[in-house]
Coordinates of C-alpha atoms in Angstrom, one line a residue:
X1 CA 0.0 0.0 0.0
X2 CA 1.1 3.6 -0.6
X3 CA 2.0 5.8 2.3
X4 CA 1.4 9.5 1.6
X5 CA 3.7 12.0 3.3
X6 CA 3.6 15.8 3.6
X7 CA 7.0 17.5 4.0
X8 CA 7.5 21.2 4.9
X9 CA 10.6 23.3 4.7
X10 CA 11.1 26.3 7.0
X11 CA 12.1 29.7 5.7
X12 CA 11.1 32.2 8.3
X13 CA 8.7 34.8 6.9
X14 CA 8.7 33.0 3.6
X15 CA 6.6 30.3 5.3
X16 CA 3.6 32.4 4.4
X17 CA 3.7 30.5 1.1
X18 CA 3.5 27.2 2.8
X19 CA 0.5 28.4 4.9
X20 CA -1.4 29.3 1.7
X21 CA -0.8 25.7 0.3
X22 CA -1.8 24.2 3.7
X23 CA -5.0 26.3 3.8
X24 CA -5.9 24.9 0.4
X25 CA -5.3 21.4 1.6
X26 CA -7.4 22.0 4.7
X27 CA -10.2 23.4 2.4
X28 CA -10.1 20.2 0.4
X29 CA -10.2 18.1 3.6
X30 CA -6.9 16.4 2.5
X31 CA -5.0 14.5 5.2
X32 CA -1.7 12.6 4.9
X33 CA -0.5 9.4 6.5
X34 CA 2.6 11.1 7.8
X35 CA 3.9 14.7 8.0
X36 CA 7.2 16.4 8.9
X37 CA 8.0 20.0 9.5
X38 CA 11.2 22.0 10.0
X39 CA 11.6 25.5 11.6
X40 CA 8.6 27.7 10.8
X41 CA 7.3 24.8 8.8
X42 CA 6.8 22.9 12.1
X43 CA 4.6 25.6 13.6
X44 CA 2.5 25.9 10.4
X45 CA 2.2 22.1 10.1
X46 CA 0.8 22.0 13.6
X47 CA -1.9 24.5 12.6
X48 CA -2.7 22.4 9.6
X49 CA -2.9 19.2 11.6
X50 CA -5.1 21.0 14.1
X51 CA -7.3 22.0 11.2
X52 CA -6.9 25.7 12.0
X53 CA -5.7 27.4 8.9
X54 CA -6.9 30.7 10.3
X55 CA -4.3 30.5 13.0
X56 CA -1.6 29.7 10.5
X57 CA -2.7 32.7 8.4
X58 CA -2.6 35.2 11.3
X59 CA 0.8 33.8 12.4
X60 CA 2.3 34.3 8.9
X61 CA 0.7 37.6 8.0
X62 CA 0.2 39.4 11.3
X63 CA 2.3 38.1 14.2
X64 CA 5.5 36.9 12.6
X65 CA 6.2 40.3 10.8
X66 CA 5.5 42.3 14.0
X67 CA 8.4 44.4 15.3
X68 CA 7.7 42.7 18.7
X69 CA 8.9 39.5 17.1
X70 CA 11.7 40.6 14.7
X71 CA 14.0 43.6 15.1
X72 CA 15.2 46.0 17.8
X73 CA 12.1 45.6 20.1
X74 CA 12.6 41.8 20.0
X75 CA 16.3 42.3 20.8
X76 CA 15.6 44.5 23.8
X77 CA 12.9 42.3 25.1
X78 CA 14.5 38.8 24.7
X79 CA 18.1 39.6 23.9
X80 CA 17.9 38.2 20.4
X81 CA 16.9 39.5 17.0
X82 CA 13.9 37.1 16.8
X83 CA 11.6 36.9 19.9
X84 CA 10.1 33.4 19.6
X85 CA 9.0 33.4 23.2
X86 CA 6.8 36.3 22.4
X87 CA 5.5 34.7 19.3
X88 CA 4.6 31.5 21.1
X89 CA 3.5 32.7 24.5
X90 CA 1.8 36.0 23.6
X91 CA 0.5 35.3 20.1
X92 CA 0.0 31.6 19.6
X93 CA -1.0 30.8 23.1
X94 CA -2.2 34.1 24.4
X95 CA -4.2 35.4 21.5
X96 CA -5.0 32.2 19.5
X97 CA -5.3 29.8 22.4
X98 CA -3.5 27.1 20.5
X99 CA -4.9 23.8 21.8
X100 CA -2.1 21.2 22.2
X101 CA -4.5 18.8 24.0
X102 CA -6.8 18.9 20.9
X103 CA -3.8 18.1 18.7
X104 CA -3.1 15.1 20.9
X105 CA -6.7 13.9 20.5
X106 CA -6.4 14.1 16.7
X107 CA -3.1 12.2 17.1
X108 CA -1.6 12.8 13.6
X109 CA 1.5 10.9 12.6
X110 CA 3.4 14.2 12.5
X111 CA 7.0 14.9 13.4
X112 CA 9.0 18.0 14.3
X113 CA 12.7 18.3 13.8
X114 CA 15.0 20.1 16.3
X115 CA 18.8 20.2 16.4
X116 CA 19.9 18.7 19.7
X117 CA 23.2 20.4 20.8
X118 CA 24.0 17.5 23.2
X119 CA 23.8 14.9 20.4
X120 CA 25.1 17.1 17.6
X121 CA 22.3 16.1 15.2
X122 CA 18.7 16.8 14.2
X123 CA 16.2 14.7 16.2
X124 CA 12.5 14.2 15.3
X125 CA 9.7 14.2 17.9
X126 CA 6.1 13.2 17.4
X127 CA 3.1 15.5 17.9
X128 CA 2.3 14.0 21.3
X129 CA 5.5 15.6 22.6
X130 CA 4.1 19.1 21.9
X131 CA 3.4 20.3 25.5
X132 CA 0.9 22.9 26.6
X133 CA 3.6 25.6 26.6
X134 CA 4.6 24.6 23.0
X135 CA 8.2 24.3 24.0
X136 CA 8.9 21.8 21.1
X137 CA 7.5 24.2 18.5
X138 CA 9.6 27.1 19.9
X139 CA 12.7 24.9 19.8
X140 CA 12.0 23.9 16.2
X141 CA 11.9 27.6 15.2
X142 CA 15.0 28.7 17.3
X143 CA 17.3 29.9 14.5
X144 CA 21.0 29.8 15.4
X145 CA 22.5 33.1 16.3
X146 CA 19.2 35.0 15.8
X147 CA 17.3 33.4 18.7
X148 CA 17.8 31.8 22.1
X149 CA 18.6 28.1 22.7
X150 CA 15.5 26.3 24.0
X151 CA 15.7 23.6 26.6
X152 CA 13.5 20.7 25.6
X153 CA 13.3 17.6 27.8
X154 CA 16.6 18.6 29.4
X155 CA 18.4 19.1 26.1
X156 CA 19.6 22.4 24.5
X157 CA 17.9 22.7 21.1
X158 CA 17.9 24.9 18.0
X159 CA 16.2 24.9 14.6
X160 CA 16.5 21.5 12.9
X161 CA 17.2 23.2 9.6
X162 CA 20.9 23.2 10.5
X163 CA 21.0 19.8 8.8
X164 CA 17.5 19.0 7.6
X165 CA 16.2 22.1 5.7
X166 CA 13.7 19.9 3.8
X167 CA 13.1 16.7 5.8
X168 CA 12.4 14.5 2.8
X169 CA 14.9 11.8 4.0
X170 CA 13.0 11.5 7.2
X171 CA 9.7 11.0 5.3
X172 CA 11.3 8.2 3.3
X173 CA 12.8 6.6 6.4
X174 CA 9.3 6.6 7.9
X175 CA 8.1 4.5 5.0
X176 CA 6.4 7.2 2.8
X177 CA 6.2 6.1 -0.8
X178 CA 4.6 9.2 -2.3
X179 CA 5.3 12.7 -0.9
X180 CA 4.0 16.2 -1.3
X181 CA 6.8 18.7 -0.6
X182 CA 6.3 22.4 0.1
X183 CA 9.3 24.6 -0.2
X184 CA 9.5 28.3 0.2
X185 CA 12.1 29.1 -2.5
X186 CA 11.3 29.7 -6.2
X187 CA 12.8 27.6 -8.9
X188 CA 16.4 28.6 -9.6
X189 CA 17.1 29.6 -6.0
X190 CA 20.8 29.5 -5.2
X191 CA 21.9 28.7 -1.6
X192 CA 25.4 30.1 -1.1
X193 CA 27.9 28.8 1.5
X194 CA 27.6 30.5 4.9
X195 CA 29.6 33.8 5.2
X196 CA 32.8 33.6 7.2
X197 CA 31.6 35.9 9.9
X198 CA 28.5 33.7 10.5
X199 CA 30.7 30.5 10.7
X200 CA 32.9 32.3 13.2
X201 CA 29.9 33.2 15.3
X202 CA 28.6 29.6 15.2
X203 CA 32.0 28.3 16.3
X204 CA 32.2 30.7 19.2
X205 CA 28.5 30.8 20.4
X206 CA 28.1 27.1 20.4
X207 CA 31.6 26.0 21.5
X208 CA 30.0 23.3 23.7
X209 CA 28.8 21.6 20.5
X210 CA 31.6 21.6 17.8
X211 CA 29.4 19.5 15.5
X212 CA 26.9 22.3 14.9
X213 CA 29.8 24.4 13.4
X214 CA 30.8 21.5 11.1
X215 CA 27.1 21.0 10.0
X216 CA 26.6 24.7 9.4
X217 CA 29.7 24.8 7.2
X218 CA 28.1 22.2 4.8
X219 CA 24.5 23.4 5.2
X220 CA 24.3 24.5 1.5
X221 CA 25.6 21.1 0.4
X222 CA 22.9 19.3 2.4
X223 CA 20.3 21.6 0.9
X224 CA 21.3 20.6 -2.7
X225 CA 21.4 16.9 -1.7
X226 CA 17.8 17.2 -0.4
X227 CA 16.7 19.1 -3.5
X228 CA 18.4 16.6 -5.8
X229 CA 16.6 13.8 -4.0
X230 CA 13.2 15.6 -4.4
X231 CA 13.8 16.3 -8.1
X232 CA 14.5 12.6 -8.7
X233 CA 11.3 11.6 -6.8
X234 CA 9.4 14.1 -8.9
X235 CA 10.9 12.6 -12.1
X236 CA 9.9 9.1 -10.9
X237 CA 6.3 10.3 -10.2
X238 CA 6.7 9.7 -6.5
X239 CA 6.6 13.3 -5.4
X240 CA 4.8 16.6 -6.1
X241 CA 6.8 19.7 -5.4
X242 CA 5.1 23.0 -4.5
X243 CA 7.2 26.1 -4.6
X244 CA 6.5 29.8 -5.4
X245 CA 5.8 30.3 -9.1
X246 CA 7.1 33.9 -8.9
X247 CA 9.3 35.9 -6.6
X248 CA 7.8 38.1 -3.9
X249 CA 10.1 40.2 -1.9
X250 CA 10.0 38.4 1.4
X251 CA 13.1 37.0 3.0
X252 CA 13.7 34.9 6.2
X253 CA 13.6 38.1 8.4
X254 CA 12.3 40.8 6.1
X255 CA 8.7 41.3 5.1
X256 CA 5.5 43.2 5.8
X257 CA 1.8 42.2 6.1
X258 CA 1.0 43.2 2.5
X259 CA 3.9 41.1 1.0
X260 CA 3.3 38.2 3.3
X261 CA -0.4 38.2 2.5
X262 CA 0.6 38.2 -1.2
X263 CA 2.9 35.2 -0.6
X264 CA 0.1 33.4 1.2
X265 CA -2.3 34.0 -1.6
X266 CA 0.3 32.8 -4.1
X267 CA 0.5 29.5 -2.2
X268 CA -3.2 29.0 -2.3
X269 CA -3.4 30.0 -5.9
X270 CA -0.6 27.7 -6.9
X271 CA -2.3 24.8 -5.3
X272 CA -5.6 25.6 -6.9
X273 CA -4.0 25.8 -10.3
X274 CA -2.5 22.4 -9.8
X275 CA -5.7 21.0 -8.3
X276 CA -6.1 18.1 -10.9
X277 CA -2.5 17.1 -10.6
X278 CA -2.5 17.1 -6.8
X279 CA -5.7 15.2 -6.4
X280 CA -4.6 12.6 -9.0
X281 CA -1.3 12.2 -7.2
X282 CA -3.0 11.7 -3.9
X283 CA -5.6 9.3 -5.5
X284 CA -8.4 11.7 -4.6
X285 CA -10.2 11.7 -7.9

């Protein structure tokens, strides 16, 4: 039997595109046998599995672009350029009342990737490990350098995108035979090697975990390995790849509500334009 997987890349504010595609999937009542999310993709995937695309929309278009979350205010409040504690505690829990208990009741076969500094690798946790304080989701989004290390189950953790930007390998390891992959970069995107100053900061900030420096230095190589694998799966008819069909000026840290809404709408429109292809691939026709 086929096992259908949903795989989400991160991308910071560019995740608004993924939210648009996920909203389309929710509207079609499409579910998957397995799903995996990295970085912001983990948070938006949780909203999708909770069947609350409205929360995902507000996260992507309103909260994530706020100067309370990114920029000087965030730096003054939390000591880092990105204030994920504010995003989770004040927005996702405080304003949206995200219901982890309800997610546990739905019990999706969903995993979230985090980089465990103790182990020096990306580790995946199931949805049932998402606690009421959403510590796991905050850890999944904790970008190196830009945000604080998050303690999860006694382990210091950061964004799993250090090694698994697009967790396609994990989906295959979990037995998925057909995958829908949502990435946040348009075709032709070039991932360059990390600048020397960032590598130096990684080496000094995380001296207790030399492996994260080594992994960060080859991050671009891992990205291309993952994309090559995805391209081969697409060629074999085993995967559908969703990515922005045009460039909208939103980056990991830079965007505004208008641009993020435009990116969200593009995600929804791209999915609708490929309706027949997606439904046929998922055997929904």
